[in-house]
CSV table of C-alpha atoms and ligand atoms in Angstrom, one decimal:
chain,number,residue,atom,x,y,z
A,25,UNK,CA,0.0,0.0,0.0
A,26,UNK,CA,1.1,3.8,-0.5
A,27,UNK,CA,3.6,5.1,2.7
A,28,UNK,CA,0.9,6.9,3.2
A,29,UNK,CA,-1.2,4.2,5.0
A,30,UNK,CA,2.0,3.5,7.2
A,31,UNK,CA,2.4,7.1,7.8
A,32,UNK,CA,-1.2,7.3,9.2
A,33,UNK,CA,-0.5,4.0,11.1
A,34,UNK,CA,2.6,5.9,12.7
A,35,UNK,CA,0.7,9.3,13.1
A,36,UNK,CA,-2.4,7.0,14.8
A,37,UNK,CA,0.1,5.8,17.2
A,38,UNK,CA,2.1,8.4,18.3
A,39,UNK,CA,-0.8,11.1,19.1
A,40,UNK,CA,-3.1,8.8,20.8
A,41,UNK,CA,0.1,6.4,22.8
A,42,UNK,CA,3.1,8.2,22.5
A,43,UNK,CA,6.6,7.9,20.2
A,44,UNK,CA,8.1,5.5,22.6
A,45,UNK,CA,5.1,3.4,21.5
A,46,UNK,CA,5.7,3.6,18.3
A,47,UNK,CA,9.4,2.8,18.3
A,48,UNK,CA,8.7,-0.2,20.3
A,49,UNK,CA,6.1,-1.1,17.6
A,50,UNK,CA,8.2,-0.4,14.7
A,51,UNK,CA,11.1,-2.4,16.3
A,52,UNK,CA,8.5,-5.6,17.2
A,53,UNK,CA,7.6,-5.5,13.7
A,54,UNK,CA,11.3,-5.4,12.2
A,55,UNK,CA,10.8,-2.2,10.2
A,56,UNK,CA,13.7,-0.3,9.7
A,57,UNK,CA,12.2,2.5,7.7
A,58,UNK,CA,12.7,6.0,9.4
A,59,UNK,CA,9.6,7.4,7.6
A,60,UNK,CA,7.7,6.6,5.3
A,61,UNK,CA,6.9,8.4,1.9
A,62,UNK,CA,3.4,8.9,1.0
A,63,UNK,CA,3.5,8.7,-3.0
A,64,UNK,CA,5.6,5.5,-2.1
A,65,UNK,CA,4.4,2.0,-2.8
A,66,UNK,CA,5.7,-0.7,0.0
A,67,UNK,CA,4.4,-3.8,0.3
A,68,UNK,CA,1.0,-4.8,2.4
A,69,UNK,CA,3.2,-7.2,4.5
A,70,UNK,CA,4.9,-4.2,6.3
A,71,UNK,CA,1.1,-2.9,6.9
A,72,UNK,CA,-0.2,-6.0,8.6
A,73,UNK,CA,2.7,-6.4,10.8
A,74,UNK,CA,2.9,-2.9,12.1
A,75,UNK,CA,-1.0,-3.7,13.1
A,76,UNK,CA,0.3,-6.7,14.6
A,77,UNK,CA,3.0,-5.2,16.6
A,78,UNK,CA,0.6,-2.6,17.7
A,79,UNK,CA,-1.7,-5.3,19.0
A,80,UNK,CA,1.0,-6.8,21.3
A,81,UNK,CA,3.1,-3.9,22.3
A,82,UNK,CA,-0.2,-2.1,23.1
A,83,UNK,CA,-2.1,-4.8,24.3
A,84,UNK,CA,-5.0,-4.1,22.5
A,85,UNK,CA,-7.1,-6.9,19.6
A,86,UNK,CA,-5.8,-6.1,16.0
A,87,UNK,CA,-9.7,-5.3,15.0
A,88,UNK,CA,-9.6,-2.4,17.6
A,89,UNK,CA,-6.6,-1.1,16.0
A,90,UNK,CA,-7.8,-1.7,12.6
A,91,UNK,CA,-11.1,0.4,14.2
A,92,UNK,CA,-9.3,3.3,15.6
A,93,UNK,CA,-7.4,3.3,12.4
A,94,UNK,CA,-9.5,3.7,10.3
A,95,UNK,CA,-11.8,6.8,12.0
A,96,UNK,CA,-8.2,8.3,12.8
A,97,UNK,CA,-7.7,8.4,8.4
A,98,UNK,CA,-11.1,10.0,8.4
A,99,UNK,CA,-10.8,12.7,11.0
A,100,UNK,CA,-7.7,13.2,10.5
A,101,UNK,CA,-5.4,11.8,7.9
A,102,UNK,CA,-7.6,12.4,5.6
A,103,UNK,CA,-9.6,15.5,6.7
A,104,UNK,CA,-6.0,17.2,6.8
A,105,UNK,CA,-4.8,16.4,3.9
A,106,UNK,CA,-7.7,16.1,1.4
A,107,UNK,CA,-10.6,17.8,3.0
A,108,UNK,CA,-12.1,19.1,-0.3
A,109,UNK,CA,-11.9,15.6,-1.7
A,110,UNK,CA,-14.4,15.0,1.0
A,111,UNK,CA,-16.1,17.9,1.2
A,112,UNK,CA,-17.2,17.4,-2.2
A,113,UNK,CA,-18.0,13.7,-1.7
A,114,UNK,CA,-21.4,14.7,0.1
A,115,UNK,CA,-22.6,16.9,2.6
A,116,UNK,CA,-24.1,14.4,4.3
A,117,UNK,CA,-23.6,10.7,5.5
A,118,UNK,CA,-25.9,9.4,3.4
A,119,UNK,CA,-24.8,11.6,0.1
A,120,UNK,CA,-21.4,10.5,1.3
A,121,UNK,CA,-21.8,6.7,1.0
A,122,UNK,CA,-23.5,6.7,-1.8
A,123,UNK,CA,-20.7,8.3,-3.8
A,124,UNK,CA,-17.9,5.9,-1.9
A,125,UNK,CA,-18.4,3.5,-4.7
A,126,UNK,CA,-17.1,6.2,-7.2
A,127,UNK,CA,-14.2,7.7,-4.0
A,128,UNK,CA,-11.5,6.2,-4.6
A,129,UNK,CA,-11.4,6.8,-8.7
A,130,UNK,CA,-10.4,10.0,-7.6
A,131,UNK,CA,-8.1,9.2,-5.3
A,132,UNK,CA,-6.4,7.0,-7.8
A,133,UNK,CA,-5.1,10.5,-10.2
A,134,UNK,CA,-3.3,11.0,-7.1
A,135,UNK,CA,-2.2,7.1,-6.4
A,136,UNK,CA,-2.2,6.3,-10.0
A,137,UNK,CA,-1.5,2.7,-8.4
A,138,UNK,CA,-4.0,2.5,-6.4
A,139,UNK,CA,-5.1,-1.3,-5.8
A,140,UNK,CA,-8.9,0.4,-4.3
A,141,UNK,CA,-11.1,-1.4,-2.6
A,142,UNK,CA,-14.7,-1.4,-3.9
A,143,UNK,CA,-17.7,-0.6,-2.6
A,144,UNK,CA,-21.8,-1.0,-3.8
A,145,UNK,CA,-24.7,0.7,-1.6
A,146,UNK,CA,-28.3,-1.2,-2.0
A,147,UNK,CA,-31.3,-1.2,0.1
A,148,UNK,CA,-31.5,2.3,0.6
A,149,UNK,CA,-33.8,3.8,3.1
A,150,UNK,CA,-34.3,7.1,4.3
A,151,UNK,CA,-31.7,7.1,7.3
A,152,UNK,CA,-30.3,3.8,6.1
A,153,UNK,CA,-28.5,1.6,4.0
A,154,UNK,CA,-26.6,-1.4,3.2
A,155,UNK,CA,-22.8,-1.4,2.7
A,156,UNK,CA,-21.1,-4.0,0.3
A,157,UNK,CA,-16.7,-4.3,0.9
A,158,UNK,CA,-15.1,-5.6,-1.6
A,159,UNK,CA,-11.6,-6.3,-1.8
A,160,UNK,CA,-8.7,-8.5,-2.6
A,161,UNK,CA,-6.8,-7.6,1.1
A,162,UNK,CA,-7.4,-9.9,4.1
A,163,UNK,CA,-8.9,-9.1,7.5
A,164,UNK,CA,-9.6,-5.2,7.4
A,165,UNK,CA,-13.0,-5.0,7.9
A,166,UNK,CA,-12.8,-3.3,11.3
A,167,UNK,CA,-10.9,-0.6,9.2
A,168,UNK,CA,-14.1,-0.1,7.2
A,169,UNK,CA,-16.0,0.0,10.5
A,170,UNK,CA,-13.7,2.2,11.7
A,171,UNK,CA,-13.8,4.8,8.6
A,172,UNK,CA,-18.1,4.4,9.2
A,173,UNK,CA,-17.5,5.5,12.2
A,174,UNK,CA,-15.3,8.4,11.4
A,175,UNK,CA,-17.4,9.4,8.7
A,176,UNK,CA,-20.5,9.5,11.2
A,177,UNK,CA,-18.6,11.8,13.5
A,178,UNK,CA,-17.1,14.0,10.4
A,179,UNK,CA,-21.3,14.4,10.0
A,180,UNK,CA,-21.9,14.9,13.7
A,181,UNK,CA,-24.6,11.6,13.4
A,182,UNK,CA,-25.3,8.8,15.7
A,183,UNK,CA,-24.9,5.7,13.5
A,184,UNK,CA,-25.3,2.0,14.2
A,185,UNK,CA,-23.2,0.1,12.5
A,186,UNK,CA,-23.7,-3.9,12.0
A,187,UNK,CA,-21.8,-6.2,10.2
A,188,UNK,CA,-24.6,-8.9,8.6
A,189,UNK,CA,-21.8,-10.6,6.0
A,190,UNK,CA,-18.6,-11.7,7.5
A,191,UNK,CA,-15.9,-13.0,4.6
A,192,UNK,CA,-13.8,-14.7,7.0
A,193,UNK,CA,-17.2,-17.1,7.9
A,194,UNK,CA,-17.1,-18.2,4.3
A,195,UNK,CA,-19.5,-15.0,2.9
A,196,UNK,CA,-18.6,-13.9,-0.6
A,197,UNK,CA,-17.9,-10.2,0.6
A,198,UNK,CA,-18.2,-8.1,4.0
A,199,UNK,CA,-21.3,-6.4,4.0
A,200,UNK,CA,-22.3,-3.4,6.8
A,201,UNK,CA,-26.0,-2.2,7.6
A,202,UNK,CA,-25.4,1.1,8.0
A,203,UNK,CA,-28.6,3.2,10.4
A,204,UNK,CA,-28.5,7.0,11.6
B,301,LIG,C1,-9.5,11.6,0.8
B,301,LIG,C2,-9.7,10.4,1.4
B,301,LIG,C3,-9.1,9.1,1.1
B,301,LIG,C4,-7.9,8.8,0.5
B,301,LIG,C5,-6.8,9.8,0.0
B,301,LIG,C6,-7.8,7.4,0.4
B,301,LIG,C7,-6.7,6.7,-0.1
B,301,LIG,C8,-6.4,5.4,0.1
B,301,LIG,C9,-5.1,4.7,-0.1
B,301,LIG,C10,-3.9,5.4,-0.6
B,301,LIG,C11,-5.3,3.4,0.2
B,301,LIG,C12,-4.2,2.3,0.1
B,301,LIG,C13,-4.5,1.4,-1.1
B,301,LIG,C14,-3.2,1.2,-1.9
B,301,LIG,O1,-2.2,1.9,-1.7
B,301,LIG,O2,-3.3,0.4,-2.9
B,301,LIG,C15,-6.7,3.3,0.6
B,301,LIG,C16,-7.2,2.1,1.0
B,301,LIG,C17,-8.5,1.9,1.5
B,301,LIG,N1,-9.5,2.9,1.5
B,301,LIG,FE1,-9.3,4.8,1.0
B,301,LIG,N2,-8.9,6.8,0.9
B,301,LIG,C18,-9.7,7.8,1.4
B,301,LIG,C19,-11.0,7.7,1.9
B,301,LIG,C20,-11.6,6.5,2.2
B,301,LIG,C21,-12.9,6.3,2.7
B,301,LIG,C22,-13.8,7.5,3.1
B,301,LIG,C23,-13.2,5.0,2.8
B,301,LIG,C24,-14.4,4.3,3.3
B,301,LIG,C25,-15.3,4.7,4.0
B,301,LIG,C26,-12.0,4.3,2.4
B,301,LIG,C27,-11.8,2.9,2.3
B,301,LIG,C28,-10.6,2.3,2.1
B,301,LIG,C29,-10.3,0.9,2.4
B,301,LIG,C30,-11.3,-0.1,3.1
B,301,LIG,C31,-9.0,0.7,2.1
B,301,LIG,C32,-8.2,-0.6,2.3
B,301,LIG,C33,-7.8,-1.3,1.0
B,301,LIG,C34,-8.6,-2.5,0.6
B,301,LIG,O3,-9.7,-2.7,1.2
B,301,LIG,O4,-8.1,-3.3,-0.2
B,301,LIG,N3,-11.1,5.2,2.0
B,301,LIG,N4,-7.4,4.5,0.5
């Protein structure tokens, strides 16, 4: 994935446990890199084990990293650094999810090699909907719960999030009934 993920990993880490934390982490998980570069491609591997060596160091379950992760890219990696890409994805957390099937085609003239994950909304209701993740990366569907629950608190919501399809029980994709 782009350094940029690891850089949010890093940036996760050290506001919300300290650098220590993260030195202890990055050692645990035998990377060497001193930073990472955002427009940089590096391989998932070094991902998954810097969640991994979060886990243990911090004593916390992988999903709940994965979770904080993934509302600390919303409200902040990704609020910082491309707030009008979101601003102009919807208004709304409803207008919002249903244009995350078409996100991250703009995010890819950024990433131009981008390996996206991709989404489809159906069963829409008026405060409602149903989320469909797919993707051809393991075991980050907490992330996505975590980025739903960013995105609710980007749009100052209450929002009940439920995972109904679980991939690693055999389901063909994740799927996430979203209510707010
Ligand atoms: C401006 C905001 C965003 C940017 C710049 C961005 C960019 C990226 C980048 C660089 C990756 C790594 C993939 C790779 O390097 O191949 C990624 C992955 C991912 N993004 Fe986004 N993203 C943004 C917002 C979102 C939002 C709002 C969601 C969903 C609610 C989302 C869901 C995901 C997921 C689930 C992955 C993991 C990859 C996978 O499932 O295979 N992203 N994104």
């Amino acid at each position: 994935m782009y350094g940029m993920v690891n850089k949010a990993v890093q940036d996760m880490v050290c506001s919300q446990f300290g650098e220590d934390q993260w030195e202890a982490i990055k050692k645990k998980a035998g990377v060497e890199d001193e930073l990472f570069i955002s427009h940089e491609g590096y391989p998932d591997e070094i991902t998954y084990r810097l969640v991994g060596a979060a886990s243990e160091v911090l004593g916390l379950p992988a999903d709940e990293i994965l979770k904080a992760f993934g509302e600390h890219w919303v409200l902040k990696t990704a609020a910082e650094g491309y707030g009008e890409m979101l601003d102009a994805a919807g208004a709304d957390l409803g207008e919002f999810l249903v244009n995350l099937p078409r996100f991250h085609t703009r995010v890819a003239m950024i990433f131009p090699k981008l390996k996206p994950p991709s989404f489809a909304i159906t069963d829409r209701g008026e405060r409602s909907l149903r989320l469909h993740y797919h993707t051809h990366r393991d075991g980050l569907a907490p992330f996505v719960v975590g980025l739903l629950g960013g995105l609710a608190k980007r749009f100052d919501v209450e929002a009940r999030i439920t995972q109904i399809a679980d991939r690693t029980q055999g389901a063909d994709h994740d799927e996430f009934q979203v209510e707010w």
